[in-house]
Coordinates of C-alpha atoms and ligand atoms in Angstrom, one line a residue:
M161 CA 0.0 0.0 0.0
N162 CA 2.9 2.3 0.6
L163 CA 0.9 4.5 3.0
K164 CA 3.0 6.7 5.2
P165 CA 1.2 6.8 8.7
T166 CA 3.9 9.2 10.0
K167 CA 2.5 11.8 7.7
I168 CA -0.8 11.9 9.7
G169 CA -0.6 14.5 12.4
R170 CA -2.2 13.6 15.8
N171 CA -4.7 16.4 15.4
D172 CA -5.5 15.6 11.8
P173 CA -8.8 13.8 10.9
C174 CA -8.3 10.1 11.3
P175 CA -7.9 8.3 8.0
C176 CA -10.4 5.7 8.9
G177 CA -13.1 8.3 8.2
S178 CA -14.6 8.4 11.8
G179 CA -14.6 12.2 11.8
L180 CA -12.5 12.1 15.0
K181 CA -9.0 13.3 15.4
Y182 CA -6.4 10.7 14.7
K183 CA -5.2 10.9 18.2
K184 CA -8.7 10.1 19.6
C185 CA -9.2 7.2 17.2
C186 CA -6.9 4.9 15.3
V187 CA -3.6 6.3 16.5
G188 CA -2.8 3.1 18.5
K189 CA -3.9 0.7 15.9
E190 CA -1.7 -1.4 13.7
F191 CA -1.5 0.4 10.5
A192 CA -1.8 -2.7 8.4
A193 CA -5.3 -3.4 10.0
L194 CA -6.4 0.2 9.2
A195 CA -5.1 -0.1 5.7
A196 CA -6.9 -3.4 5.1
D197 CA -10.2 -2.0 4.3
L198 CA -9.4 1.6 3.5
E199 CA -11.3 1.3 0.3
G200 CA -14.5 0.2 2.1
L201 CA -14.1 3.0 4.6
Y202 CA -13.5 5.6 1.8
A203 CA -16.6 4.3 0.1
R204 CA -18.8 4.5 3.2
K205 CA -17.5 7.7 4.7
Y206 CA -16.7 9.8 1.7
R207 CA -18.5 8.2 -1.2
I208 CA -15.2 7.9 -2.9
R209 CA -15.1 5.0 -5.4
V210 CA -11.6 3.7 -5.7
K211 CA -10.9 2.3 -9.2
T212 CA -9.8 -1.2 -10.2
P213 CA -7.1 -1.8 -12.7
K214 CA -9.8 -2.4 -15.4
D215 CA -11.5 0.9 -14.5
V216 CA -8.1 2.7 -14.8
E217 CA -7.5 1.1 -18.2
A218 CA -10.8 2.5 -19.4
I219 CA -10.2 6.0 -18.0
R220 CA -6.8 5.8 -19.5
R221 CA -8.3 5.2 -23.0
A222 CA -10.8 8.1 -22.4
G223 CA -7.8 10.3 -21.3
R224 CA -5.9 9.4 -24.5
L225 CA -8.9 10.6 -26.5
V226 CA -9.0 13.9 -24.5
V227 CA -5.4 14.6 -25.1
D228 CA -5.8 13.7 -28.8
T229 CA -8.6 16.2 -28.9
L230 CA -6.5 19.0 -27.3
E231 CA -3.6 18.2 -29.8
L232 CA -6.1 18.4 -32.7
V233 CA -7.4 21.8 -31.6
A234 CA -4.2 23.5 -30.4
P235 CA -2.7 24.2 -33.8
R236 CA -6.0 25.5 -35.2
I237 CA -6.3 28.2 -32.7
R238 CA -5.4 31.4 -34.7
P239 CA -6.6 35.0 -34.9
G240 CA -9.9 35.2 -36.7
I241 CA -11.5 31.9 -35.5
T242 CA -14.4 32.0 -33.1
T243 CA -14.8 30.1 -29.9
D244 CA -17.7 28.2 -31.6
D245 CA -15.3 26.9 -34.2
I246 CA -13.4 25.2 -31.4
N247 CA -16.7 23.7 -30.2
T248 CA -17.4 22.3 -33.6
W249 CA -13.9 20.7 -33.9
V250 CA -14.2 19.1 -30.4
H251 CA -17.7 17.9 -30.9
E252 CA -17.1 16.3 -34.2
F253 CA -13.8 14.6 -33.2
T254 CA -15.3 13.3 -30.0
V255 CA -18.3 11.8 -31.8
Q256 CA -16.1 10.3 -34.6
N257 CA -14.2 8.5 -32.0
G258 CA -17.2 6.8 -30.5
A259 CA -17.2 9.1 -27.4
V260 CA -19.7 11.6 -25.9
P261 CA -18.7 15.2 -25.0
A262 CA -19.5 15.3 -21.3
P263 CA -20.3 19.0 -21.0
L264 CA -23.2 18.9 -23.6
N265 CA -26.4 19.2 -21.6
Y266 CA -24.5 18.7 -18.3
R267 CA -26.7 20.7 -15.8
G268 CA -28.0 22.7 -18.7
Y269 CA -24.7 23.6 -20.2
P270 CA -25.4 24.2 -23.9
K271 CA -22.1 23.2 -25.6
S272 CA -19.6 20.4 -26.0
V273 CA -16.5 22.1 -24.5
C274 CA -15.6 25.1 -22.4
V275 CA -13.5 27.8 -24.0
S276 CA -12.2 30.5 -21.7
V277 CA -10.5 33.6 -23.1
N278 CA -8.2 36.0 -21.3
E279 CA -10.2 37.3 -18.2
V280 CA -12.5 34.3 -18.3
I281 CA -11.5 31.9 -15.5
C282 CA -13.6 28.8 -16.7
H283 CA -16.8 27.6 -18.2
G284 CA -16.8 30.0 -21.1
I285 CA -19.5 29.0 -23.5
P286 CA -18.4 28.8 -27.1
G287 CA -20.1 31.5 -29.3
Q288 CA -19.2 34.3 -31.7
R289 CA -16.3 35.7 -29.7
V290 CA -13.4 36.1 -32.3
I291 CA -10.0 35.1 -31.2
K292 CA -7.3 37.8 -31.7
D293 CA -3.6 38.0 -31.6
G294 CA -2.2 38.1 -28.0
D295 CA -5.2 36.3 -26.5
I296 CA -4.8 33.4 -24.1
V297 CA -7.3 30.6 -24.7
N298 CA -8.2 27.7 -22.4
V299 CA -9.8 24.7 -23.9
D300 CA -11.3 22.3 -21.3
V301 CA -12.2 18.8 -22.9
T302 CA -14.1 16.1 -21.0
S303 CA -15.0 12.9 -22.9
I304 CA -17.1 9.8 -21.9
L305 CA -15.7 6.7 -23.7
D306 CA -17.3 3.3 -22.9
G307 CA -19.0 5.0 -20.0
Y308 CA -15.8 6.3 -18.4
Y309 CA -14.9 10.0 -18.0
A310 CA -11.5 11.8 -18.4
D311 CA -11.0 15.6 -18.1
A312 CA -8.1 17.8 -19.1
N313 CA -7.5 21.3 -20.3
Q314 CA -4.7 23.6 -21.4
T315 CA -4.2 27.4 -22.0
Y316 CA -2.8 28.4 -25.3
F317 CA -1.2 31.5 -26.6
V318 CA -2.5 33.2 -29.8
G319 CA 0.1 34.7 -32.0
S320 CA 2.6 36.8 -29.9
P321 CA 1.7 36.9 -26.2
G322 CA 2.5 39.9 -24.2
P323 CA 4.5 39.7 -20.8
D324 CA 1.3 39.4 -18.7
A325 CA 0.0 36.5 -20.8
R326 CA 3.4 34.8 -20.7
K327 CA 3.5 35.2 -16.9
I328 CA 0.1 33.9 -16.0
V329 CA 0.2 30.9 -18.3
G330 CA 3.7 30.0 -17.1
V331 CA 2.6 30.3 -13.4
A332 CA -0.6 28.2 -13.9
R333 CA 1.3 25.4 -15.8
E334 CA 3.9 25.3 -13.0
C335 CA 1.1 25.2 -10.4
L336 CA -0.4 22.0 -12.0
R337 CA 3.1 20.5 -12.1
R338 CA 3.7 21.2 -8.4
G339 CA 0.3 20.0 -7.4
M340 CA 0.8 16.7 -9.3
A341 CA 4.2 16.3 -7.7
M342 CA 2.4 16.0 -4.3
V343 CA 0.3 13.0 -5.5
Q344 CA 1.3 9.9 -3.6
A345 CA -0.4 7.6 -1.2
G346 CA -0.2 9.0 2.3
N347 CA -0.1 12.6 1.2
T348 CA -3.3 14.6 1.6
V349 CA -5.4 16.8 -0.6
G350 CA -4.2 19.7 1.6
D351 CA -0.6 19.0 0.4
I352 CA -1.7 19.4 -3.2
G353 CA -3.5 22.7 -2.5
W354 CA -0.6 24.0 -0.4
A355 CA 1.9 23.4 -3.2
I356 CA -0.2 25.2 -5.7
Q357 CA -1.1 28.1 -3.5
V358 CA 2.5 28.7 -2.3
H359 CA 3.8 28.9 -5.9
A360 CA 0.9 31.1 -7.2
E361 CA 1.2 33.6 -4.4
S362 CA 5.0 33.6 -4.5
Q363 CA 4.7 34.9 -8.0
G364 CA 2.2 37.6 -7.0
C365 CA -0.8 35.7 -8.4
S366 CA -4.0 34.4 -6.8
V367 CA -5.8 31.1 -6.6
V368 CA -9.5 30.9 -7.4
R369 CA -11.4 29.3 -4.5
E370 CA -14.9 28.6 -6.0
F371 CA -13.9 25.8 -8.3
V372 CA -11.9 22.8 -7.3
G373 CA -10.4 19.5 -8.7
H374 CA -12.7 16.5 -8.3
G375 CA -12.9 12.8 -8.4
I376 CA -13.7 11.5 -11.8
G377 CA -14.1 8.3 -13.7
F378 CA -17.6 6.8 -13.3
D379 CA -19.1 10.3 -13.4
F380 CA -18.1 13.8 -14.3
H381 CA -17.7 15.1 -10.8
E382 CA -17.2 12.6 -7.9
P383 CA -15.9 13.0 -4.4
P384 CA -13.5 14.1 -3.2
Q385 CA -13.1 17.8 -3.9
V386 CA -9.5 18.9 -4.5
P387 CA -8.9 22.6 -3.5
H388 CA -6.1 24.5 -5.2
F389 CA -5.2 26.1 -1.8
G390 CA -4.7 24.7 1.6
R391 CA -2.4 23.7 4.3
K392 CA 0.3 21.0 4.4
G393 CA -1.0 17.7 5.9
E394 CA -4.6 18.7 6.1
G395 CA -7.6 17.1 4.6
L396 CA -8.2 13.6 3.2
A397 CA -5.2 11.2 2.9
L398 CA -4.8 9.8 -0.7
I399 CA -4.9 6.1 -1.2
P400 CA -3.9 4.0 -4.3
G401 CA -6.7 3.7 -6.9
M402 CA -8.1 7.2 -6.3
V403 CA -8.6 9.1 -9.6
F404 CA -9.2 12.8 -9.6
T405 CA -8.4 16.0 -11.4
I406 CA -6.1 18.8 -10.4
E407 CA -7.0 22.0 -12.3
P408 CA -5.7 25.2 -10.7
M409 CA -7.3 28.5 -12.0
I410 CA -4.7 31.2 -11.4
N411 CA -5.4 35.0 -11.7
L412 CA -2.8 37.6 -12.4
G413 CA -4.7 40.0 -10.1
R414 CA -7.2 39.3 -7.3
K415 CA -8.8 35.9 -6.7
E416 CA -12.4 37.2 -6.7
L417 CA -14.8 36.3 -9.5
R418 CA -18.1 37.2 -11.0
I419 CA -20.5 34.9 -13.0
L420 CA -22.0 36.4 -16.2
E421 CA -25.7 36.6 -17.1
D422 CA -25.5 33.2 -18.9
E423 CA -25.1 31.7 -15.4
W424 CA -21.9 29.8 -16.5
T425 CA -19.0 32.1 -17.5
A426 CA -16.8 32.9 -14.6
V427 CA -14.6 36.0 -15.0
T428 CA -12.1 37.8 -12.9
R429 CA -13.8 40.6 -10.9
D430 CA -10.8 42.9 -11.5
G431 CA -10.7 42.1 -15.2
S432 CA -7.2 40.6 -15.0
L433 CA -5.9 37.6 -17.0
S434 CA -6.6 34.1 -15.7
A435 CA -5.1 30.8 -16.8
Q436 CA -5.7 27.1 -16.1
F437 CA -4.2 23.6 -16.7
E438 CA -5.9 20.4 -15.8
Q439 CA -5.1 16.7 -15.8
T440 CA -6.7 13.5 -14.5
V441 CA -4.4 11.6 -12.2
L442 CA -4.3 8.2 -10.6
V443 CA -2.8 7.5 -7.2
T444 CA -0.5 4.5 -7.7
D445 CA 1.5 2.3 -5.3
N446 CA 4.6 4.4 -5.9
G447 CA 3.3 7.9 -6.7
C448 CA 1.1 9.3 -9.4
E449 CA 0.3 8.5 -13.0
S450 CA -1.4 11.0 -15.4
L451 CA -4.3 9.4 -17.2
T452 CA -4.3 12.4 -19.6
P453 CA -0.5 12.7 -20.3
W454 CA 0.7 15.3 -22.8
E455 CA 4.0 16.5 -24.1
D456 CA 5.0 19.8 -22.4
Ligands
MF3_833 N1 -14.5 20.5 -17.3 C1 -14.9 21.3 -16.2 C2 -14.0 20.7 -15.0 O1 -12.9 20.6 -15.1 C3 -16.3 21.2 -15.9 C4 -17.2 21.8 -16.9 S1 -18.8 21.7 -16.5 C5 -19.6 22.3 -17.9 O2 -14.5 20.3 -14.1 F1 -20.8 22.0 -17.8 F2 -19.3 23.5 -18.0 F3 -19.0 21.7 -19.0
CO834 CO1 -12.4 19.0 -14.0
CO835 CO1 -12.2 20.1 -17.1

């Protein structure tokens, strides 16, 4: 299992899911006994459904398609296209590959992909907005293949980016990398959020609080929530077989957001640029595997 009991503080929530502090609960127990039915405990207490190797294989296939979709779209993003063009490309490619675009009709969402430009943090609805030189464009693709979900996004430069665009995209990419570097059994979701927040804030940027990473695989959004801010050692301990996204949204200015009239589009309240990168990851016996791996 490769769990590291020493990482659980005496005042942290007990990993058995009792809701008690570790010191008031399982601290004296043989760790092997505690680890034996961790999956059952996670299912009962947190509704987290740990994935089998067969599930992982299927999510990996969905993830391959998501990455192929991003790679199809990326070179086509040029000044003069509309965000709706991106929607058409994603929708057609997904369906051609025997998959379903998860966003379409999800809680009333009207399109097959989210496209978020410049000050748009996330959930931009494709439409007639024309992409121009210097923009940054995030494309967030979630596909359902053989009933399994995978979710990833990237932020792209259009033409020649200015210094602000370069900065926010670089910081957001590094935030995801640092978050993923924390993924190993025995670490906690707080470790992931902490690593992301420390980097973003050290660069004078801010972390969006309202949207978080999420369990994924059998459904679009499963427990647990994975905040992109937090404290080292806090929150749920990671166990092998957990599959979730990490998807930090990083603002160049302040962290506050506003939702537009369409009830989906989230924009920075101060109008500053925002960038995001997302991957679907698996907790393995010896660290982390991306199920949506891309060439950086
Ligand atoms: N793909 C987004 C995420 O990373 C969710 C989009 S929900 C939608 O969780 F309805 F807007 F598509
Ligand atoms: Co996601
Ligand atoms: Co996504």
